Every structure is written in structure tokens, then in C-alpha cells.
C-alpha positions as CSV (number, residue, x, y, z in Angstrom):
1,X,-93.4,-22.0,-41.7
2,X,-90.8,-23.6,-43.9
3,X,-87.9,-22.3,-41.8
4,X,-89.6,-23.7,-38.6
5,X,-89.6,-27.2,-40.5
6,X,-86.0,-27.2,-41.6
7,X,-84.7,-26.1,-38.1
8,X,-86.7,-28.7,-36.8
9,X,-85.3,-31.5,-39.0
10,X,-81.7,-30.3,-38.2
11,X,-79.7,-32.7,-35.7
12,X,-79.1,-31.2,-32.4
13,X,-76.0,-29.0,-31.6
14,X,-73.2,-30.7,-29.8
15,X,-75.0,-34.2,-30.2
16,X,-72.9,-37.1,-29.3
17,X,-71.2,-38.7,-32.7
18,X,-72.2,-42.4,-33.2
19,X,-69.8,-45.0,-32.6
20,X,-68.6,-46.8,-35.7
21,X,-70.1,-50.0,-36.8
22,X,-69.0,-53.1,-34.7
23,X,-67.8,-50.7,-31.8
24,X,-69.8,-50.4,-28.7
25,X,-69.7,-47.2,-26.6
26,X,-68.3,-47.5,-23.1
27,X,-70.2,-46.4,-20.1
28,X,-69.3,-43.3,-18.2
29,X,-67.6,-45.7,-15.2
30,X,-65.7,-47.6,-18.1
31,X,-64.6,-44.4,-19.5
32,X,-63.2,-43.3,-16.4
33,X,-61.3,-46.4,-15.9
34,X,-59.9,-46.2,-19.4
35,X,-58.9,-42.6,-18.9
36,X,-57.0,-43.1,-15.5
37,X,-55.3,-46.1,-16.7
38,X,-54.4,-44.1,-20.0
39,X,-53.2,-41.0,-17.4
40,X,-51.3,-43.7,-15.4
41,X,-49.5,-45.1,-18.6
42,X,-48.5,-42.0,-19.8
43,X,-46.8,-40.8,-16.5
44,X,-44.9,-44.1,-16.2
45,X,-43.8,-44.0,-19.7
46,X,-45.7,-47.3,-20.7
47,X,-46.4,-48.2,-24.2
48,X,-50.2,-47.8,-25.0
49,X,-52.0,-47.4,-28.4
50,X,-53.4,-44.2,-29.2
51,X,-56.7,-43.3,-27.1
52,X,-60.2,-43.5,-29.2
53,X,-62.2,-41.0,-27.8
54,X,-65.1,-41.9,-29.8
55,X,-65.5,-45.1,-27.9
56,X,-65.7,-43.1,-24.8
57,X,-69.0,-41.9,-23.0
58,X,-69.9,-38.7,-24.4
59,X,-69.2,-36.5,-21.2
60,X,-65.7,-38.0,-20.9
61,X,-64.9,-37.5,-24.6
62,X,-63.4,-34.0,-24.2
63,X,-61.2,-35.0,-21.4
64,X,-60.0,-38.0,-23.6
65,X,-59.1,-35.6,-26.6
66,X,-57.4,-33.5,-24.2
67,X,-55.1,-36.3,-22.7
68,X,-54.3,-37.4,-26.4
69,X,-52.9,-34.3,-27.1
70,X,-51.2,-34.1,-23.7
71,X,-49.5,-37.7,-24.4
72,X,-48.0,-35.9,-27.4
73,X,-46.5,-33.1,-25.2
74,X,-45.4,-35.1,-22.5
75,X,-43.6,-37.4,-24.7
76,X,-41.9,-34.6,-26.0
77,X,-41.0,-33.0,-22.8
78,X,-39.7,-36.5,-21.4
79,X,-37.7,-37.0,-24.5
80,X,-36.1,-33.5,-23.8
81,X,-35.7,-34.0,-20.1
82,X,-33.6,-37.3,-21.0
83,X,-31.5,-35.6,-23.5
84,X,-30.8,-32.9,-20.8
85,X,-30.2,-35.2,-18.0
86,X,-27.5,-36.7,-20.4
87,X,-25.8,-33.4,-21.2
88,X,-25.7,-32.7,-17.6
89,X,-24.2,-36.1,-16.7
90,X,-21.5,-35.1,-19.6
91,X,-21.0,-31.8,-18.2
92,X,-20.5,-33.0,-14.5
93,X,-18.0,-35.8,-15.8
94,X,-16.0,-32.8,-17.6
95,X,-16.3,-30.7,-14.7
96,X,-14.9,-33.2,-12.4
97,X,-12.1,-34.0,-14.9
98,X,-11.4,-30.4,-15.0
99,X,-11.3,-30.2,-11.1
100,X,-9.1,-33.2,-10.9
101,X,-6.5,-32.0,-13.4
102,X,-6.5,-28.2,-11.7
103,X,-5.9,-30.2,-8.3
104,X,-3.1,-32.1,-9.8
105,X,-1.3,-29.1,-11.6
106,X,-1.9,-27.4,-8.0
107,X,-0.2,-30.2,-6.4
108,X,2.8,-30.3,-8.8
109,X,3.1,-26.4,-8.7
110,X,3.5,-26.8,-4.5
111,X,5.8,-29.6,-4.9
112,X,8.0,-27.7,-7.5
113,X,7.8,-24.4,-5.0
114,X,8.4,-26.6,-2.0
115,X,12.0,-27.4,-3.4
116,X,13.0,-23.8,-3.6
117,X,14.2,-21.7,-0.6
118,X,11.3,-19.6,-0.3
119,X,8.4,-20.0,2.0
120,X,5.2,-21.3,0.4
121,X,2.2,-21.2,2.8
122,X,-1.7,-22.2,2.0
123,X,-3.8,-20.6,4.1
124,X,-7.5,-22.0,4.3
125,X,-9.7,-18.7,3.8
126,X,-12.4,-19.5,6.3
127,X,-10.7,-20.9,9.1
128,X,-7.5,-18.9,8.6
129,X,-5.4,-21.6,9.3
130,X,-2.2,-22.9,7.5
131,X,-2.8,-26.1,5.7
132,X,0.5,-26.6,4.0
133,X,3.8,-25.1,4.6
134,X,6.9,-26.2,2.8
135,X,9.2,-25.8,5.7
136,X,7.0,-28.0,8.0
137,X,8.7,-31.4,9.4
138,X,9.1,-33.9,7.1
139,X,6.0,-36.4,7.7
140,X,4.2,-34.1,10.2
141,X,0.8,-34.2,10.6
142,X,-1.9,-31.7,11.4
143,X,-2.6,-28.1,11.0
144,X,0.2,-25.2,11.8
145,X,3.1,-27.5,12.2
146,X,6.4,-26.2,11.3
147,X,10.1,-27.0,11.8
148,X,11.9,-24.9,14.3
149,X,13.7,-23.0,11.5
150,X,10.2,-21.9,9.8
151,X,9.1,-20.5,13.4
152,X,12.2,-18.8,13.9
153,X,12.9,-17.5,10.5
154,X,9.5,-16.2,9.5
155,X,7.9,-14.0,12.3
156,X,5.5,-12.6,9.8
157,X,3.0,-15.4,10.0
158,X,0.4,-13.8,11.9
159,X,0.3,-11.2,9.3
160,X,-0.3,-13.7,6.5
161,X,-2.8,-15.6,8.5
162,X,-4.9,-12.3,8.3
163,X,-4.4,-11.3,4.9
164,X,-7.6,-10.6,3.2
165,X,-7.4,-8.8,-0.2
166,X,-10.0,-8.7,-3.2
167,X,-7.3,-8.8,-5.7
168,X,-6.7,-11.9,-7.5
169,X,-2.9,-11.5,-7.4
170,X,-1.0,-9.4,-5.5
171,X,2.9,-8.4,-5.0
172,X,3.6,-6.8,-1.7
173,X,6.2,-6.3,1.1
174,X,6.2,-6.6,4.8
175,X,8.7,-5.8,7.5
176,X,9.0,-7.5,10.8
177,X,8.1,-5.6,14.1
178,X,11.9,-5.3,14.6
179,X,12.7,-4.0,11.0
180,X,15.6,-5.9,11.0
181,X,13.9,-8.5,8.3
182,X,12.0,-7.7,5.1
183,X,10.1,-10.1,2.7
184,X,8.5,-9.5,-0.5
185,X,5.2,-11.8,-0.6
186,X,3.6,-13.0,-3.8
187,X,-0.4,-14.0,-2.8
188,X,-3.3,-15.4,-5.0
189,X,-6.2,-17.6,-4.5
190,X,-6.2,-21.3,-5.1
191,X,-8.5,-24.2,-4.3
192,X,-6.8,-26.5,-1.9
193,X,-8.1,-29.9,-0.8
194,X,-11.5,-28.8,-2.4
195,X,-11.3,-25.7,0.1
196,X,-11.2,-21.9,-0.8
197,X,-7.4,-21.0,0.1
198,X,-4.6,-18.7,-0.5
199,X,-1.2,-19.3,-1.5
200,X,2.0,-16.6,-0.1
201,X,4.9,-17.1,-1.4
202,X,7.4,-15.4,0.6
203,X,10.9,-14.3,-0.2
204,X,13.4,-12.8,2.4
205,X,14.6,-9.4,0.7
206,X,16.4,-8.1,3.7
207,X,19.7,-8.2,1.6
208,X,18.2,-6.5,-1.2
209,X,17.1,-3.8,0.8
210,X,20.3,-3.4,2.5
211,X,22.2,-3.3,-0.8
212,X,19.5,-0.6,-1.8
213,X,19.7,1.7,1.3
214,X,23.7,1.6,0.9
215,X,23.7,2.1,-2.6
216,X,24.6,5.8,-2.3
217,X,26.8,5.4,0.8
218,X,30.5,6.1,0.0
219,X,31.9,4.6,3.0
220,X,30.3,1.0,1.7
221,X,31.4,1.6,-1.9
222,X,34.7,0.5,-3.5
223,X,35.4,3.9,-5.5
224,X,37.6,2.1,-8.2
225,X,35.1,-0.4,-9.2
226,X,31.6,0.8,-8.1
227,X,31.0,-2.4,-6.1
228,X,30.8,-2.9,-2.3
229,X,33.7,-2.8,-0.3
230,X,35.1,-4.8,2.7
231,X,33.3,-2.7,5.4
232,X,29.7,-3.5,3.8
233,X,30.4,-7.2,3.7
234,X,31.5,-7.4,7.3
235,X,28.1,-5.8,8.0
236,X,26.1,-7.7,5.7
237,X,27.6,-11.1,6.8
238,X,27.3,-10.3,10.3
239,X,23.7,-10.0,10.1
240,X,23.2,-13.1,7.9
241,X,25.3,-14.8,10.2
242,X,23.4,-13.8,13.5
243,X,19.9,-14.6,11.7
244,X,21.5,-18.2,10.7
245,X,20.4,-17.4,7.1
246,X,21.2,-20.0,4.4
247,X,23.5,-18.4,1.8
248,X,25.8,-19.4,-1.0
249,X,29.3,-17.4,-1.0
250,X,31.6,-17.3,-4.0
251,X,35.1,-16.3,-3.4
252,X,36.9,-15.1,-6.6
253,X,40.4,-14.6,-7.1
254,X,41.5,-12.5,-10.2
255,X,44.9,-13.6,-11.5
256,X,47.5,-11.5,-13.3
257,X,46.5,-8.1,-11.8
258,X,50.2,-7.8,-10.2
259,X,51.8,-8.8,-13.6
260,X,49.7,-6.6,-15.4
261,X,50.7,-3.7,-13.0
262,X,54.2,-4.2,-13.5
263,X,54.4,-4.6,-16.9
264,X,51.8,-2.3,-18.1
265,X,51.1,0.2,-15.5
266,X,48.4,0.7,-12.6
267,X,46.0,1.9,-15.1
268,X,46.1,-0.9,-17.5
269,X,45.7,-3.1,-14.3
270,X,42.6,-1.1,-13.1
271,X,41.1,-1.5,-16.5
272,X,41.6,-5.3,-16.3
273,X,39.8,-5.5,-12.9
274,X,37.0,-2.9,-13.9
275,X,36.4,-5.2,-17.0
276,X,35.9,-8.7,-15.0
277,X,33.8,-6.6,-12.5
278,X,31.5,-5.6,-15.2
279,X,31.2,-8.8,-16.6
280,X,30.3,-10.4,-13.1
281,X,27.8,-7.8,-12.4
282,X,26.0,-8.3,-15.8
283,X,25.8,-12.0,-15.0
284,X,23.7,-11.4,-11.9
285,X,20.8,-9.6,-10.3
286,X,21.5,-6.4,-9.2
287,X,20.1,-7.4,-5.8
288,X,22.8,-10.3,-5.4
289,X,25.7,-8.9,-3.3
290,X,29.3,-8.4,-4.9
291,X,32.1,-7.3,-2.9
292,X,35.6,-6.2,-3.5
293,X,37.3,-7.8,-0.3
294,X,41.0,-6.8,-1.5
295,X,42.9,-5.6,-4.7
296,X,42.2,-8.9,-6.9
297,X,40.0,-10.9,-4.4
298,X,36.0,-10.8,-4.7
299,X,33.3,-12.1,-2.9
300,X,29.9,-12.7,-4.5
301,X,26.7,-13.9,-2.5
302,X,23.3,-15.2,-3.1
303,X,20.6,-15.9,-0.8
304,X,19.8,-19.4,-0.2
305,X,21.9,-22.6,-1.4
306,X,22.5,-22.2,-5.2
307,X,26.0,-23.7,-5.7
308,X,24.9,-25.3,-8.9
309,X,23.7,-21.8,-10.3
310,X,26.5,-20.1,-9.6
311,X,29.0,-22.6,-11.0
312,X,27.1,-22.5,-14.4
313,X,27.4,-18.9,-14.4
314,X,30.9,-18.9,-13.4
315,X,31.9,-21.0,-16.5
316,X,30.1,-18.4,-18.7
317,X,31.9,-15.5,-17.1
318,X,35.1,-17.3,-17.5
319,X,34.6,-17.9,-21.3
320,X,33.4,-14.0,-21.7
321,X,36.3,-12.6,-19.9
322,X,38.8,-14.7,-21.9
323,X,37.2,-13.3,-25.2
324,X,38.0,-9.8,-24.0
325,X,41.8,-10.5,-24.0
326,X,42.6,-7.4,-26.4
327,X,41.4,-5.0,-23.8
328,X,44.8,-5.7,-21.7
329,X,47.2,-6.0,-24.7
330,X,46.8,-10.0,-25.1
331,X,47.4,-10.9,-21.6
332,X,45.5,-14.1,-20.6
333,X,42.7,-13.2,-18.6
334,X,41.7,-15.8,-16.0
335,X,40.4,-15.8,-12.3
336,X,39.8,-19.1,-10.0
337,X,36.7,-19.2,-7.7
338,X,35.6,-21.1,-4.8
339,X,32.0,-21.7,-3.8
340,X,30.6,-22.3,-0.1
341,X,27.1,-23.1,0.5
342,X,26.6,-21.8,4.0
343,X,23.7,-23.5,5.8
344,X,22.4,-21.2,8.4
345,X,21.0,-23.6,10.9
346,X,24.2,-25.4,11.2
347,X,26.9,-23.1,10.3
348,X,29.6,-22.2,13.3
349,X,32.4,-20.3,11.4
350,X,32.8,-16.7,11.1
351,X,33.2,-14.5,8.2
352,X,36.9,-14.5,8.4
353,X,36.9,-18.5,8.8
354,X,34.9,-18.6,5.7
355,X,36.9,-16.5,3.8
356,X,40.1,-18.4,4.9
357,X,38.3,-21.8,3.8
358,X,37.5,-20.3,0.3
359,X,41.2,-19.0,0.0
360,X,42.7,-22.3,1.0
361,X,40.3,-23.9,-1.8
362,X,41.9,-21.4,-4.2
363,X,45.3,-22.4,-3.3
364,X,44.8,-26.0,-3.8
365,X,43.4,-25.4,-7.4
366,X,46.7,-23.3,-8.1
367,X,48.9,-25.8,-6.8
368,X,47.4,-28.6,-8.7
369,X,47.5,-26.6,-11.6
370,X,51.1,-25.7,-11.4
371,X,52.0,-29.7,-10.8
372,X,49.9,-30.5,-14.1
373,X,51.7,-27.7,-16.0
374,X,55.2,-29.2,-14.9
375,X,54.2,-32.8,-16.1
376,X,54.7,-34.1,-19.7
377,X,51.9,-33.8,-22.0
378,X,49.4,-36.6,-21.1
379,X,50.6,-37.6,-17.7
380,X,48.2,-35.5,-15.7
381,X,45.6,-38.0,-16.1
382,X,47.7,-40.7,-14.0
């Protein structure tokens, strides 16, 4: 009986809390309006005081308490989103800057390569169209526009257009259908004008291949020096002139051979020539063409117009050659040279005419040197 009395006097479970003194409790309708406004303020980020759930009608209090907790979580999430948005903007700006730098370096690379004699083609990997060619006519617009020399001199364009390889970087060789010309190609992917593309740097290695094929053929060798002979020069230049290729020809006149032969004997003279040949060969690539035209006349040929390169090399060779005087009993080692840049598209001279032009230039240099030697010291500048 006593237990029953105690249970009867306990407050009902889940009974609504009474509002504080001076506070009136809202109706259900007012509570719903309050909760709706509170939710809208949260979603719009508006400032609002904390929600007092005790003022709500009893059935609305659990929702009010849940919204109060939601407000704290929502504010944290919103702040994280704002920070993430700011981070993404910074990353986007950085990525754009990187893309601009890459594009500027790409254009700079293309500009530098465009000044060389090799072909540089950029092909769109999706459309398979050439979007840049360093041999295209200056100022031309549109796709697949070329100067006449490029169309004539690069017959492997269809192969390049269809080239597709998973390798990031590849060096390969390709012969044209007639097998008269051979090319070495360096290929790698690149982004060009925000398009996935591929770069092909194409180098004509016909002369290199021709040298390699004739390397062990005695009829093309000068037995005394080991370099090519006049027969090789005739065939090589015949192909160069027929294909209208650009080439730089350096004609060398080795001085003192007759004097050494008569003074010290032919064996010493041969050593003098061989020493000169070895110094020249070491200063250039094995793929460059070096030929003995006559006993003391030589011809060095490099593809493209590279007169500036040969001139610099010749000064180095002369300095090295003259340091080796002791090998020929103190004789003053010397040679003269003449450099001709043969532009294939406009050249009309034959090999003999080119050699004669170079020989004439050598003779002019010798006559000038003789006049200077006869003049009193200091008068050669007047």
C-alpha cells in the first residue's frame, strides 16, 4: 500500500518541463513558425541567437533540440566548405599559371627548333592534322600549309601523320618509298594550344647512311689516310645536288706538303698529312663527310647551312695542328680553307664549279698573304 502511494506521488514520466519564471510557452503553431524561421536562417547563414527549446510547445521541443545540434554541425561544415573552396581556387590559379609557363616554354622550344635545319612538325593527335611546321611559308594561315621545299623534301609526311605509339619518347628511322632518302625522327607527346599533340623532329641522315654503307668499301677509301676519296665525293655530291639539299662545303688546302716531301722524304710528308687528317676527324662527327680530293686538297661537308660552326672549328683545328710542329721536324704546319654554303633550292653550280670557286678563294687568300709579307712592318693595314 505504501509503495502504491509513493508511485502515485511521483511526477509523470516525460512530463513537459515548465517554462522559467517570466517566460511564456509558445503554442504549437508559434513553435512551428519559430522552427521554420530558425532552419531558414541556418541554411542562409544568417546570424541568430541560440534556440531556447524550453519555450517551444512540448511536442516541438525534440525537433528544436535537434536543430540546435544541427546548427553547430552545419556551421562547421560550411566553414570547411569555404576553406576548401578557397584552397581549390588557389590550386586552380596555380594550375593555370603552370599551364601558362608550360605553354610559354613549349612555344620557346618550338621557336628555337624552328631556327634549325631539321623539320619540326606538330600533329594534333585527334584530328591527325599538322598544326605547325617550321618549314611552312612565312605568315601562312590554316592547317597543312607548307612551302614548296617542305613538300618536295619531306616525302614521309603520311607516315608521320599516322604515327601512334604508346612510348613517351621515341627515336626511330624511316626511309622513303624509293629508299633514296633516310630520316631519323625524334617523337614525343606535347600539349599544343590546349590540344593533345605530338612533336616530330625529323633529321635527314641520308649522308650518314651512305657513309656507313661505304665505310668498308675499298673503292671509296683513300688508302693513305683512311678517309673517303674523290669517287665517293662525286657520288655523294651528285645525290646532294640532285635532291637540292642544303649543305656546307669546306675546302681545305694543306700547305707545305711538297716542301716536306722534297726536304725530308715522302714518308715524313705522309705523316704530316695523316696528322692533319686525324686532327680534323676528331673535331667533327663520324657521320660528317671528309674527303681527300687530291694529295694536299681535302673537302669537309656538313648537312645544312652551318658556316659559323665550321669557321669556329677551323680556328681550333689550326691551333691544334700548329702545336704539333715537332712531328715534322719543326716545319710550320698550316692550311687555308674556304667555306661555301650551298642552298639546294637556288644552287645552279656543279661539283666541279663549286670546287673551283673554293680553289679561287684559296688562291686569293694566298696572294693577299704574300703581298702582306712583302710589305714593311705595319703597312699591311693601310
